[in-house]
mmCIF file with all atom_site columns, C-alpha atoms in Angstrom:
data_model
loop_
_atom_site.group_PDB
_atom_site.id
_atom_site.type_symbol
_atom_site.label_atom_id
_atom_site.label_alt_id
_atom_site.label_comp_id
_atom_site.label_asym_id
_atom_site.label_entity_id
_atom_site.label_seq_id
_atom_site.pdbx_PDB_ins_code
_atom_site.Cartn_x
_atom_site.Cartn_y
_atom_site.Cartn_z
_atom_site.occupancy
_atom_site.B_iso_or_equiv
_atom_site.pdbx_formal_charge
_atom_site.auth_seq_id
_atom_site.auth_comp_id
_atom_site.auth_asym_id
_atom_site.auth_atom_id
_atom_site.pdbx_PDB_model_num
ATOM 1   C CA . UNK A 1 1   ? 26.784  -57.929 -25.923 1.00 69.00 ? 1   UNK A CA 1
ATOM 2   C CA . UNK A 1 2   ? 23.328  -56.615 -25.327 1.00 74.00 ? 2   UNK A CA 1
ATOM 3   C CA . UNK A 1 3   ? 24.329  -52.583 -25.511 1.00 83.00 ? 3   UNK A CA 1
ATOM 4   C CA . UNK A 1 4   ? 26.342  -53.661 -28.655 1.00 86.00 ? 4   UNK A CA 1
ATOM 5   C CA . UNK A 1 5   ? 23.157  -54.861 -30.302 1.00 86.00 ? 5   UNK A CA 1
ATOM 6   C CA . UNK A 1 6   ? 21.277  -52.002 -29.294 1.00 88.00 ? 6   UNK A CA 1
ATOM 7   C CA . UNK A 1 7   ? 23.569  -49.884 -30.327 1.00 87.00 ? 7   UNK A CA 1
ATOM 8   C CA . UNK A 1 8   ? 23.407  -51.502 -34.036 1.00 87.00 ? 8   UNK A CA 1
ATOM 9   C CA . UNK A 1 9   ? 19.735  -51.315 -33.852 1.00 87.00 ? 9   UNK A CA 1
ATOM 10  C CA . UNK A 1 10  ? 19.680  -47.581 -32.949 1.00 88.00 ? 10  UNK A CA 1
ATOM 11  C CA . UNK A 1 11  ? 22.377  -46.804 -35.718 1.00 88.00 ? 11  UNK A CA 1
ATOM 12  C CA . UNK A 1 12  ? 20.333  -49.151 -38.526 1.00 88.00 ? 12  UNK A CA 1
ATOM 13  C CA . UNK A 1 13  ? 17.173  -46.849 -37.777 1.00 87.00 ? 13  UNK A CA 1
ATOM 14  C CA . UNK A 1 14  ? 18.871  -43.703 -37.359 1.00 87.00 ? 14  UNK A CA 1
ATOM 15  C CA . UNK A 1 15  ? 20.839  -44.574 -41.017 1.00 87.00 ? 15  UNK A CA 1
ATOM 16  C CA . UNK A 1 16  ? 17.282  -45.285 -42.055 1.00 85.00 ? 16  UNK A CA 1
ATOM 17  C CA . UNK A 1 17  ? 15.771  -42.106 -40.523 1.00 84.00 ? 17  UNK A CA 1
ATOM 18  C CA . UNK A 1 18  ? 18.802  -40.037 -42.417 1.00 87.00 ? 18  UNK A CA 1
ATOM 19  C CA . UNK A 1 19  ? 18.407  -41.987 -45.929 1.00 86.00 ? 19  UNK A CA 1
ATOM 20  C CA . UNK A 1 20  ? 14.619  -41.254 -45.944 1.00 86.00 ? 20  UNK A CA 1
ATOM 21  C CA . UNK A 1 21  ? 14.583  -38.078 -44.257 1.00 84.00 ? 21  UNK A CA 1
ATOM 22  C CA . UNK A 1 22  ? 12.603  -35.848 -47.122 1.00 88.00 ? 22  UNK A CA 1
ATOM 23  C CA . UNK A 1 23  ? 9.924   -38.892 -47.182 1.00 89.00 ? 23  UNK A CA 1
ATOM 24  C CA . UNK A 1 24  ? 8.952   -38.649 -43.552 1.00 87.00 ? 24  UNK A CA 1
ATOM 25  C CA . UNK A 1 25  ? 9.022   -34.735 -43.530 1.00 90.00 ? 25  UNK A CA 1
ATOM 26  C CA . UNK A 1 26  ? 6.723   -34.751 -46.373 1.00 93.00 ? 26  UNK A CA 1
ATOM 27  C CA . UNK A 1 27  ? 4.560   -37.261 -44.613 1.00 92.00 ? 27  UNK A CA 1
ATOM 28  C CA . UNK A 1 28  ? 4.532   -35.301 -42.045 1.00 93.00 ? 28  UNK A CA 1
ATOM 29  C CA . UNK A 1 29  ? 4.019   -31.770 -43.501 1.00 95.00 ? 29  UNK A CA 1
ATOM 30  C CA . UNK A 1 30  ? 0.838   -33.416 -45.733 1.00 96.00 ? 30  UNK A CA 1
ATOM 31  C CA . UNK A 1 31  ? -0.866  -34.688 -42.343 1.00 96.00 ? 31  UNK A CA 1
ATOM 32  C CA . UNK A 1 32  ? -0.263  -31.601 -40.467 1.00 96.00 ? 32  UNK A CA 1
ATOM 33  C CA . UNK A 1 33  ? -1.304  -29.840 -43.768 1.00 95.00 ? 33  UNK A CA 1
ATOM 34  C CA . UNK A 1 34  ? -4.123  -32.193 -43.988 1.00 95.00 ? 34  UNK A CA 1
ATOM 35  C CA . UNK A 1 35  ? -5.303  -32.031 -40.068 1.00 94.00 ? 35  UNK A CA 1
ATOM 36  C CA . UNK A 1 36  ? -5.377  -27.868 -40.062 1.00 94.00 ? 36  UNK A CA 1
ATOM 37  C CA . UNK A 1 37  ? -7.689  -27.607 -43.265 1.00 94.00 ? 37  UNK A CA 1
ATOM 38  C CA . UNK A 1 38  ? -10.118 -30.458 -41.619 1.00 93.00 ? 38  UNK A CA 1
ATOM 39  C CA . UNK A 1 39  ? -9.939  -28.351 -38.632 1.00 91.00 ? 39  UNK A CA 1
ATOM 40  C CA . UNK A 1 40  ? -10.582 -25.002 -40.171 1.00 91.00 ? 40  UNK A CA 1
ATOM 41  C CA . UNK A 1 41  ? -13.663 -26.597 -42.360 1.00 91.00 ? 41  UNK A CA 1
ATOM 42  C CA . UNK A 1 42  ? -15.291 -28.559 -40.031 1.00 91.00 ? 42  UNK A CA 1
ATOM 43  C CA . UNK A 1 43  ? -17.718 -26.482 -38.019 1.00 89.00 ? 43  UNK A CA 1
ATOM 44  C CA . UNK A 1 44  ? -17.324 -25.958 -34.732 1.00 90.00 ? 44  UNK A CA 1
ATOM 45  C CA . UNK A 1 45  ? -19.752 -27.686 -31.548 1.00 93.00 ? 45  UNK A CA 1
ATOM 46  C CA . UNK A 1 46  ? -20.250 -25.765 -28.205 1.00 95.00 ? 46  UNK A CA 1
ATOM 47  C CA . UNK A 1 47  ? -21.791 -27.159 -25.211 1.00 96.00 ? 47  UNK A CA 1
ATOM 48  C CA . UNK A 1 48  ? -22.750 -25.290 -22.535 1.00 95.00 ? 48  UNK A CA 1
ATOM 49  C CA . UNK A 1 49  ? -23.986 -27.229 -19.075 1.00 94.00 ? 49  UNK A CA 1
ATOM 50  C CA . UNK A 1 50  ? -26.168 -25.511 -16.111 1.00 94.00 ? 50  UNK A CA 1
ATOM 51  C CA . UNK A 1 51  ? -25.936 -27.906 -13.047 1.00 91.00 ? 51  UNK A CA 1
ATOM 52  C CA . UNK A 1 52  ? -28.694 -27.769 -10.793 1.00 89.00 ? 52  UNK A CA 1
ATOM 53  C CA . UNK A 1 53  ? -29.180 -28.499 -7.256  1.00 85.00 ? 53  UNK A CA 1
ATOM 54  C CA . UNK A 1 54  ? -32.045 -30.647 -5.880  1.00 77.00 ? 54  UNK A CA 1
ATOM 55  C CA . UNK A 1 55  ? -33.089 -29.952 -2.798  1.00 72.00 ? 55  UNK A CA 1
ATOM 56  C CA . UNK A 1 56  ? -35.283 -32.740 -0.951  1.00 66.00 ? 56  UNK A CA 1
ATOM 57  C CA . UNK A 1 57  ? -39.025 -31.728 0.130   1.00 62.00 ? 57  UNK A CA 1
ATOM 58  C CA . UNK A 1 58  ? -38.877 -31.998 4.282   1.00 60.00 ? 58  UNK A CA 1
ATOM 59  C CA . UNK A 1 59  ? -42.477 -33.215 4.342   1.00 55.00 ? 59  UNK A CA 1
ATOM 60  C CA . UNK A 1 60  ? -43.468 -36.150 1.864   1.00 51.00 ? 60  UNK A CA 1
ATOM 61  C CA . UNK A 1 61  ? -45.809 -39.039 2.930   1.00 49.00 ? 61  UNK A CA 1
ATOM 62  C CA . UNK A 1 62  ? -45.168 -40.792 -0.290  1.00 51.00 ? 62  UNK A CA 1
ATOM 63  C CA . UNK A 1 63  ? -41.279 -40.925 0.341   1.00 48.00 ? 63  UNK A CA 1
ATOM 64  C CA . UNK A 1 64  ? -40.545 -44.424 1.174   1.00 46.00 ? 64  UNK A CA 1
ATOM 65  C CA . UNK A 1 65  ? -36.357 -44.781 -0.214  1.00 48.00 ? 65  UNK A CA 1
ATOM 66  C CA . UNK A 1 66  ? -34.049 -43.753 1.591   1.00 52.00 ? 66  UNK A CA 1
ATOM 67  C CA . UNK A 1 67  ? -32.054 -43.139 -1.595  1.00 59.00 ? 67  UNK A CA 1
ATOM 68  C CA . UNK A 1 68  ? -31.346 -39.706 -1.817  1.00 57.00 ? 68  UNK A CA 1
ATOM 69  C CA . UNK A 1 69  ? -29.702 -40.134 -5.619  1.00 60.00 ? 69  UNK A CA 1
ATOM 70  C CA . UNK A 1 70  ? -32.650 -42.281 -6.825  1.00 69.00 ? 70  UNK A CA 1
ATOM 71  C CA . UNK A 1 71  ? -35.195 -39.395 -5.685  1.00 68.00 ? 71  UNK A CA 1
ATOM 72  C CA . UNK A 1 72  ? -33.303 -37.407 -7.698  1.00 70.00 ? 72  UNK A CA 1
ATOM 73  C CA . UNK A 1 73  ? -33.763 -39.687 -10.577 1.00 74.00 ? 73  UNK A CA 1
ATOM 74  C CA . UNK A 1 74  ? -36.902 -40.144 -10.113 1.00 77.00 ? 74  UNK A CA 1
ATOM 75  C CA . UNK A 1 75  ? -37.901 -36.533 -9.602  1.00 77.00 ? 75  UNK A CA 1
ATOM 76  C CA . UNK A 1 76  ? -35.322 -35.223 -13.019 1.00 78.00 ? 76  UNK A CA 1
ATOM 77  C CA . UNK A 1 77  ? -37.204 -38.247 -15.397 1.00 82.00 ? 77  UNK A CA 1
ATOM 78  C CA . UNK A 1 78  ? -40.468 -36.405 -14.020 1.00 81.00 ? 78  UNK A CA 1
ATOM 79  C CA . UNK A 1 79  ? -39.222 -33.037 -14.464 1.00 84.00 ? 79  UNK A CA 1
ATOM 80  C CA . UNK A 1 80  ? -37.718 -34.144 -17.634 1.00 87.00 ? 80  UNK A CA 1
ATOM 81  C CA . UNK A 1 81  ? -40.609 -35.186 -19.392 1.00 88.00 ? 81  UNK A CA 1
ATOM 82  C CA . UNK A 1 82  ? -42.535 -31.854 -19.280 1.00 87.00 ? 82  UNK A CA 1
ATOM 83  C CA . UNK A 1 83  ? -39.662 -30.236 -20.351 1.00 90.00 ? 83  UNK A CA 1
ATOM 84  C CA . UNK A 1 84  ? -38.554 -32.448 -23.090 1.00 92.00 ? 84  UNK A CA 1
ATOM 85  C CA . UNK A 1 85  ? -42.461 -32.214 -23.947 1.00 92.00 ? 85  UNK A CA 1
ATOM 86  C CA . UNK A 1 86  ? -42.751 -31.244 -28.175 1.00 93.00 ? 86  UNK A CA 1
ATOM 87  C CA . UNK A 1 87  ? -44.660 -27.897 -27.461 1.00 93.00 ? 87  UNK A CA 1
ATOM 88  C CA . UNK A 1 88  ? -41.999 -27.101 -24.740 1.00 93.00 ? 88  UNK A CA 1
ATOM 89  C CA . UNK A 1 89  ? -39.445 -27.729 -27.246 1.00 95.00 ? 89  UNK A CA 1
ATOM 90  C CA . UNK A 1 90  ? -40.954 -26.031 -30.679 1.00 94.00 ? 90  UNK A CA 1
ATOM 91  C CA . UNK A 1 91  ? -41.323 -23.061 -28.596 1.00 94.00 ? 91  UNK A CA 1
ATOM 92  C CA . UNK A 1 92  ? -37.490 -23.015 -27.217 1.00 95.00 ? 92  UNK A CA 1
ATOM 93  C CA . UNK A 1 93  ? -36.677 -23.759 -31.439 1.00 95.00 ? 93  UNK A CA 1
ATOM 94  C CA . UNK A 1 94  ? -39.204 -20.640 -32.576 1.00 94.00 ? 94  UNK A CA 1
ATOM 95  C CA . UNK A 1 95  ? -37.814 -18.301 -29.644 1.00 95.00 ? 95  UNK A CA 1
ATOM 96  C CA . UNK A 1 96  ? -34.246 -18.982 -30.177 1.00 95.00 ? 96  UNK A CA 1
ATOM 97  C CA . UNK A 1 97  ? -34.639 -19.155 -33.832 1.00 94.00 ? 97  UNK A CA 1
ATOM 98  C CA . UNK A 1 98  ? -32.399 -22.862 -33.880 1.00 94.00 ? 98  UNK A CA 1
ATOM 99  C CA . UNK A 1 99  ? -31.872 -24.792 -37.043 1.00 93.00 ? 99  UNK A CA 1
ATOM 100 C CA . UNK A 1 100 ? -32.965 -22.558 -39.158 1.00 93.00 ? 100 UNK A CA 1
ATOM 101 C CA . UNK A 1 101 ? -31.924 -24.191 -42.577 1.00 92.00 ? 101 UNK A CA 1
ATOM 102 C CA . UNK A 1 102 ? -33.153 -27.735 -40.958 1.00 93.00 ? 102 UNK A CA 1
ATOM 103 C CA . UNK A 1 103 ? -36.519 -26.264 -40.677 1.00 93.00 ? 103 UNK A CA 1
ATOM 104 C CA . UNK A 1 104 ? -36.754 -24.784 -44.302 1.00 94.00 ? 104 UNK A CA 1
ATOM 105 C CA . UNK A 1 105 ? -36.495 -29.007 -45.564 1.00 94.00 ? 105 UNK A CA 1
ATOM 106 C CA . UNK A 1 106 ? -37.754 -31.309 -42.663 1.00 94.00 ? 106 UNK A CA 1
ATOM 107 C CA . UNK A 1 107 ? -40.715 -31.662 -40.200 1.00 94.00 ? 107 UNK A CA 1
ATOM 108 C CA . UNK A 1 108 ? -40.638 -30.088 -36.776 1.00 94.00 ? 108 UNK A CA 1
ATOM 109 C CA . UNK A 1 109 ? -40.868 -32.886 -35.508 1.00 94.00 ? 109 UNK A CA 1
ATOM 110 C CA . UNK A 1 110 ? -37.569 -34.664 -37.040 1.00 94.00 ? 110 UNK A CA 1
ATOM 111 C CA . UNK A 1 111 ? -35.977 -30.972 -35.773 1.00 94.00 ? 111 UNK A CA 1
ATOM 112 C CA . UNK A 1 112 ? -37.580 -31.809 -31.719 1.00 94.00 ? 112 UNK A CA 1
ATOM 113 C CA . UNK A 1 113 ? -36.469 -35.340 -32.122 1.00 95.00 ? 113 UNK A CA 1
ATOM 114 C CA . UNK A 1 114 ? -32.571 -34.457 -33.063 1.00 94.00 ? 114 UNK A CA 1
ATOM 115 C CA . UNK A 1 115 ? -32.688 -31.881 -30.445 1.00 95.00 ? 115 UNK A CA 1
ATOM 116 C CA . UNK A 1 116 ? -33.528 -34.484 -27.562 1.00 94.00 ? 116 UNK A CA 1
ATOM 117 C CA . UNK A 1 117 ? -31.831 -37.625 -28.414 1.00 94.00 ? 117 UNK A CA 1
ATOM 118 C CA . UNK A 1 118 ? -28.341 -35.436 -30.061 1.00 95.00 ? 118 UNK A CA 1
ATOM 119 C CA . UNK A 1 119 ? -28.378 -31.716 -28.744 1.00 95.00 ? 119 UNK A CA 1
ATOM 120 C CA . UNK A 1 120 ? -29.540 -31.959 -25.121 1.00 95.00 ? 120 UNK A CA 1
ATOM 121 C CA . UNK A 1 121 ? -28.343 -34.316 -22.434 1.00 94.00 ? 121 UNK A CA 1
ATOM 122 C CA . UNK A 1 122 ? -29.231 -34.763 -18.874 1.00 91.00 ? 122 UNK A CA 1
ATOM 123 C CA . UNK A 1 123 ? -27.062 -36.102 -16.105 1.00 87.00 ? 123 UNK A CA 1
ATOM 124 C CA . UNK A 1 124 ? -27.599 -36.832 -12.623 1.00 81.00 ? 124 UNK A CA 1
ATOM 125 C CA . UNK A 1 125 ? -24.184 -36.603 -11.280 1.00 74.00 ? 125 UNK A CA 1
ATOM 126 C CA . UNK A 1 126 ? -24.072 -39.468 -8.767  1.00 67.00 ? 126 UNK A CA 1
ATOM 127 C CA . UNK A 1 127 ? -20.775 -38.575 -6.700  1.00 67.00 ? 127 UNK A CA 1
ATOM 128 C CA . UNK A 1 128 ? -22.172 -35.220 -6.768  1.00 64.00 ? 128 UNK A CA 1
ATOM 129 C CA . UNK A 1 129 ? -25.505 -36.702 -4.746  1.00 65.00 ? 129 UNK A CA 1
ATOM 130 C CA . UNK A 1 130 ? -28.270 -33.850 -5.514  1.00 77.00 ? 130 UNK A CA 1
ATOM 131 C CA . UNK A 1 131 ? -26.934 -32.335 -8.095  1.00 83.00 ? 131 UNK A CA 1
ATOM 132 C CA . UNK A 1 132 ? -27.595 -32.944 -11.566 1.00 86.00 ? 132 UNK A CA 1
ATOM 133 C CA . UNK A 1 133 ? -26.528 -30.929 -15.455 1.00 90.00 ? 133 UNK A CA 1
ATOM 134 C CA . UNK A 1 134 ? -28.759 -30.324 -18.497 1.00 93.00 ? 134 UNK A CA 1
ATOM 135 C CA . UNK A 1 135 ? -26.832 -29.348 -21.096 1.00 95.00 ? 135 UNK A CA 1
ATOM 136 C CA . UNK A 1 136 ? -27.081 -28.032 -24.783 1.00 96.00 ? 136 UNK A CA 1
ATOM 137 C CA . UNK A 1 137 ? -24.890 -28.031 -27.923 1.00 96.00 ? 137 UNK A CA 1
ATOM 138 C CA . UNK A 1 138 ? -24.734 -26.345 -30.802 1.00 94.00 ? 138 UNK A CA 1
ATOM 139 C CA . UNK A 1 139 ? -23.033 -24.094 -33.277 1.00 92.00 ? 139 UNK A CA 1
ATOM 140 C CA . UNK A 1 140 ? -23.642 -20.709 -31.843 1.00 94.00 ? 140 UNK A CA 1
ATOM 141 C CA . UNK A 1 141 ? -21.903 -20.107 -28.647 1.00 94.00 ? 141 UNK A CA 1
ATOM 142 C CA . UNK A 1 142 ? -24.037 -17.276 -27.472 1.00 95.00 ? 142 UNK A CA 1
ATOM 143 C CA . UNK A 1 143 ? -27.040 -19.284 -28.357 1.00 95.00 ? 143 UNK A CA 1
ATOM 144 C CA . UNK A 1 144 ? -25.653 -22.415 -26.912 1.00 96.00 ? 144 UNK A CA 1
ATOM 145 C CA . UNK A 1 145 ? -25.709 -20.753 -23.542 1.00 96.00 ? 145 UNK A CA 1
ATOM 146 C CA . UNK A 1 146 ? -29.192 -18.951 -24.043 1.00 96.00 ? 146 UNK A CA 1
ATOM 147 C CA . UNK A 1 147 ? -30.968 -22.092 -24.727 1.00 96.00 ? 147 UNK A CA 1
ATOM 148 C CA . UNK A 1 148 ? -28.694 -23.634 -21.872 1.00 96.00 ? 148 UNK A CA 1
ATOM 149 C CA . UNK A 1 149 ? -30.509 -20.918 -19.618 1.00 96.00 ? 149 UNK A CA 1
ATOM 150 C CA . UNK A 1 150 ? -33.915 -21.661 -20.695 1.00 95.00 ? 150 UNK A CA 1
ATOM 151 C CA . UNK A 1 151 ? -33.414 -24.882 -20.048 1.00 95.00 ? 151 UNK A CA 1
ATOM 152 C CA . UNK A 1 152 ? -32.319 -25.181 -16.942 1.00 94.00 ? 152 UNK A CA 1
ATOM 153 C CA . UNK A 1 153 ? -35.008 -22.712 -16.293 1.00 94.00 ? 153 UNK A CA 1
ATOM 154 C CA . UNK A 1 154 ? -37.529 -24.507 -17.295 1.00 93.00 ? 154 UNK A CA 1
ATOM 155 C CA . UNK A 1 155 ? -36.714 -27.356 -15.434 1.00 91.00 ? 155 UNK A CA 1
ATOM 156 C CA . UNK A 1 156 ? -36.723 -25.182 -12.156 1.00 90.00 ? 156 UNK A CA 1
ATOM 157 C CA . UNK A 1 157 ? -40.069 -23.679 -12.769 1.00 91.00 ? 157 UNK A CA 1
ATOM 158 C CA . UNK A 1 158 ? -41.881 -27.109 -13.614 1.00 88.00 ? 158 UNK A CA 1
ATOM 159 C CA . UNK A 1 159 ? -39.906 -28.559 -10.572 1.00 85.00 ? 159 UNK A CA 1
ATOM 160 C CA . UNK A 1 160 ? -41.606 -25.887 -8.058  1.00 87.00 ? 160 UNK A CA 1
ATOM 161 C CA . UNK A 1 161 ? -44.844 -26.805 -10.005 1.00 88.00 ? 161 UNK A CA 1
ATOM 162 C CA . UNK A 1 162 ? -44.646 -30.433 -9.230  1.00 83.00 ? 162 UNK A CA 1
ATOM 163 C CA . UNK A 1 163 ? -43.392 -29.510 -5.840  1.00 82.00 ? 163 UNK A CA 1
ATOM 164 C CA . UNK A 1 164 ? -46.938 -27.354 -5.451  1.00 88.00 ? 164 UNK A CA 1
ATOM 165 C CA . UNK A 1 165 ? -48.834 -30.349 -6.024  1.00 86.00 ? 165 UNK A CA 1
ATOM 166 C CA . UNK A 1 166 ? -47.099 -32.399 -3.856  1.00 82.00 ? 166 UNK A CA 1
ATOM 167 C CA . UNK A 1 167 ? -47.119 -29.622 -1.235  1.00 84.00 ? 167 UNK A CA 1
ATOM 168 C CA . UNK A 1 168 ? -51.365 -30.252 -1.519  1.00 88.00 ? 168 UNK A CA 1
ATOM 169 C CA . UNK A 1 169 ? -51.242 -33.979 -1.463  1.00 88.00 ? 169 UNK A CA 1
ATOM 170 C CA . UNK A 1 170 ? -49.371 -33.376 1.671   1.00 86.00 ? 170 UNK A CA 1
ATOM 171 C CA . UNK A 1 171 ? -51.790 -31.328 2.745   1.00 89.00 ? 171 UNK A CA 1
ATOM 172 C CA . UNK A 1 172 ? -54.682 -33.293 2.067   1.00 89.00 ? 172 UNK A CA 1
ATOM 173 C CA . UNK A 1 173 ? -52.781 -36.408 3.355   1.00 90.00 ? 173 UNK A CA 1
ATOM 174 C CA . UNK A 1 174 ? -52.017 -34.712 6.630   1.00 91.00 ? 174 UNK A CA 1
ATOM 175 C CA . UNK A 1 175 ? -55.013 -33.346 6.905   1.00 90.00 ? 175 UNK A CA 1
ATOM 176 C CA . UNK A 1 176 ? -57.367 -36.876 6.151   1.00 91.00 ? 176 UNK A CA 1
ATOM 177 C CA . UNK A 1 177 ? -55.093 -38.181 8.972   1.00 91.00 ? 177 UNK A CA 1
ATOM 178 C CA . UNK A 1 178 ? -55.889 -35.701 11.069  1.00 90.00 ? 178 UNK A CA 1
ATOM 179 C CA . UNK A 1 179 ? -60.028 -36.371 10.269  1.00 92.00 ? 179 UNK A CA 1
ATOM 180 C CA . UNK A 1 180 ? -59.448 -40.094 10.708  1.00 92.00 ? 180 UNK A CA 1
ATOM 181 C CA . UNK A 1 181 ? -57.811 -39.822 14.081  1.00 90.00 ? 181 UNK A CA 1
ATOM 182 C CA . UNK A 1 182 ? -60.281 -37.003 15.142  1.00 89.00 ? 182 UNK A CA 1
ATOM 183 C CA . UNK A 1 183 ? -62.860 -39.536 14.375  1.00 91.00 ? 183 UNK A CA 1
ATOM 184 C CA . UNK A 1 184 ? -61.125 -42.630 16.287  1.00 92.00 ? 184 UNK A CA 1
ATOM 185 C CA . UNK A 1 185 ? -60.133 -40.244 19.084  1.00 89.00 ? 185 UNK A CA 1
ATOM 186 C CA . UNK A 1 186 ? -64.263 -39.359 19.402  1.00 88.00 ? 186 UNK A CA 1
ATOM 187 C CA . UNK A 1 187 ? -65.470 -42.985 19.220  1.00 88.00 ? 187 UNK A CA 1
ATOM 188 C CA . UNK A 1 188 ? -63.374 -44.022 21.837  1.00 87.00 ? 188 UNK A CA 1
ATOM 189 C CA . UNK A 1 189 ? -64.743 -41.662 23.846  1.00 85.00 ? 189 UNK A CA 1
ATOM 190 C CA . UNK A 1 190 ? -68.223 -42.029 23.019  1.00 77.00 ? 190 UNK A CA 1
#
């Protein structure tokens, strides 16, 4: 009884299917008709991604976590904010010569502020562990990948910078330990 009332319920739709056969196909042909000329107007978004490795300082007094993702966290939000910095940024938009019809109407800064909050993103990659992607979209695929590039080369050289200055606090550090001990060291023996 059940395959008989299937079988009725296949053979109602398929009767339906065959009566109304030149209404579906034309529903059909407008959406795929429809779909291809949204697809050939709209303009098209690349995104190119440069992952970069962190690799942990061996010497660091002021490391107290453990956390190996957090430092990277921590040292990509302080990376992040020289590169994400407005002159950093106008200079990337002049050099690469991006939005150029946004800049003929609105402020540079409205052009900085869509580029960090809607063209670049930055992504620690937690199952990754160091490893973390800045990446870059826009209309111009060559371009894409150029400012991509400067990018994550930017964040590289201000990375080695901030790893110079913690290189001399280490110094320093080790080397006011080294005074204070010197000094306890010759008072006990005095």
């Amino acid at each position: 009884m059940g395959d008989q009332l299937q079988l009725q319920h296949f053979e109602k739709y398929l009767g339906l299917f065959i009566r109304r056969h030149k209404l579906i196909l034309a529903c059909l042909l407008l959406a795929v008709s429809a779909g291809s000329a949204m697809y050939l107007l709209t303009k098209k978004v690349y995104r190119s991604t440069a992952s970069i490795i962190y690799q942990e300082q061996k010497i660091n007094p002021s490391r107290f976590s453990p956390d190996e993702g957090k430092q990277v966290r921590d040292m990509v939000n302080t990376v992040k904010q020289q590169v994400l910095s407005r002159t950093n940024l106008e200079k990337m938009i002049r050099e690469f010569d991006l939005y150029p019809d946004l800049r003929q109407t609105a402020p540079i800064e409205d052009i900085i502020e869509r580029m960090r909050n809607r063209d670049i993103e930055i992504n620690v990659h937690r199952e990754k562990g160091n490893v973390f992607g800045v990446s870059y979209r826009g209309e111009d695929p060559r371009r894409v990948m150029r400012v991509t590039n400067a990018l994550a080369a930017k964040f590289i050289e201000e990375n080695l910078r901030v790893r110079e200055e913690r290189a001399a606090e280490t110094t320093s550090y080790i080397n006011d330990e080294l005074r204070m001990s010197k000094e306890i060291l010759e008072k006990k023996e005095a």
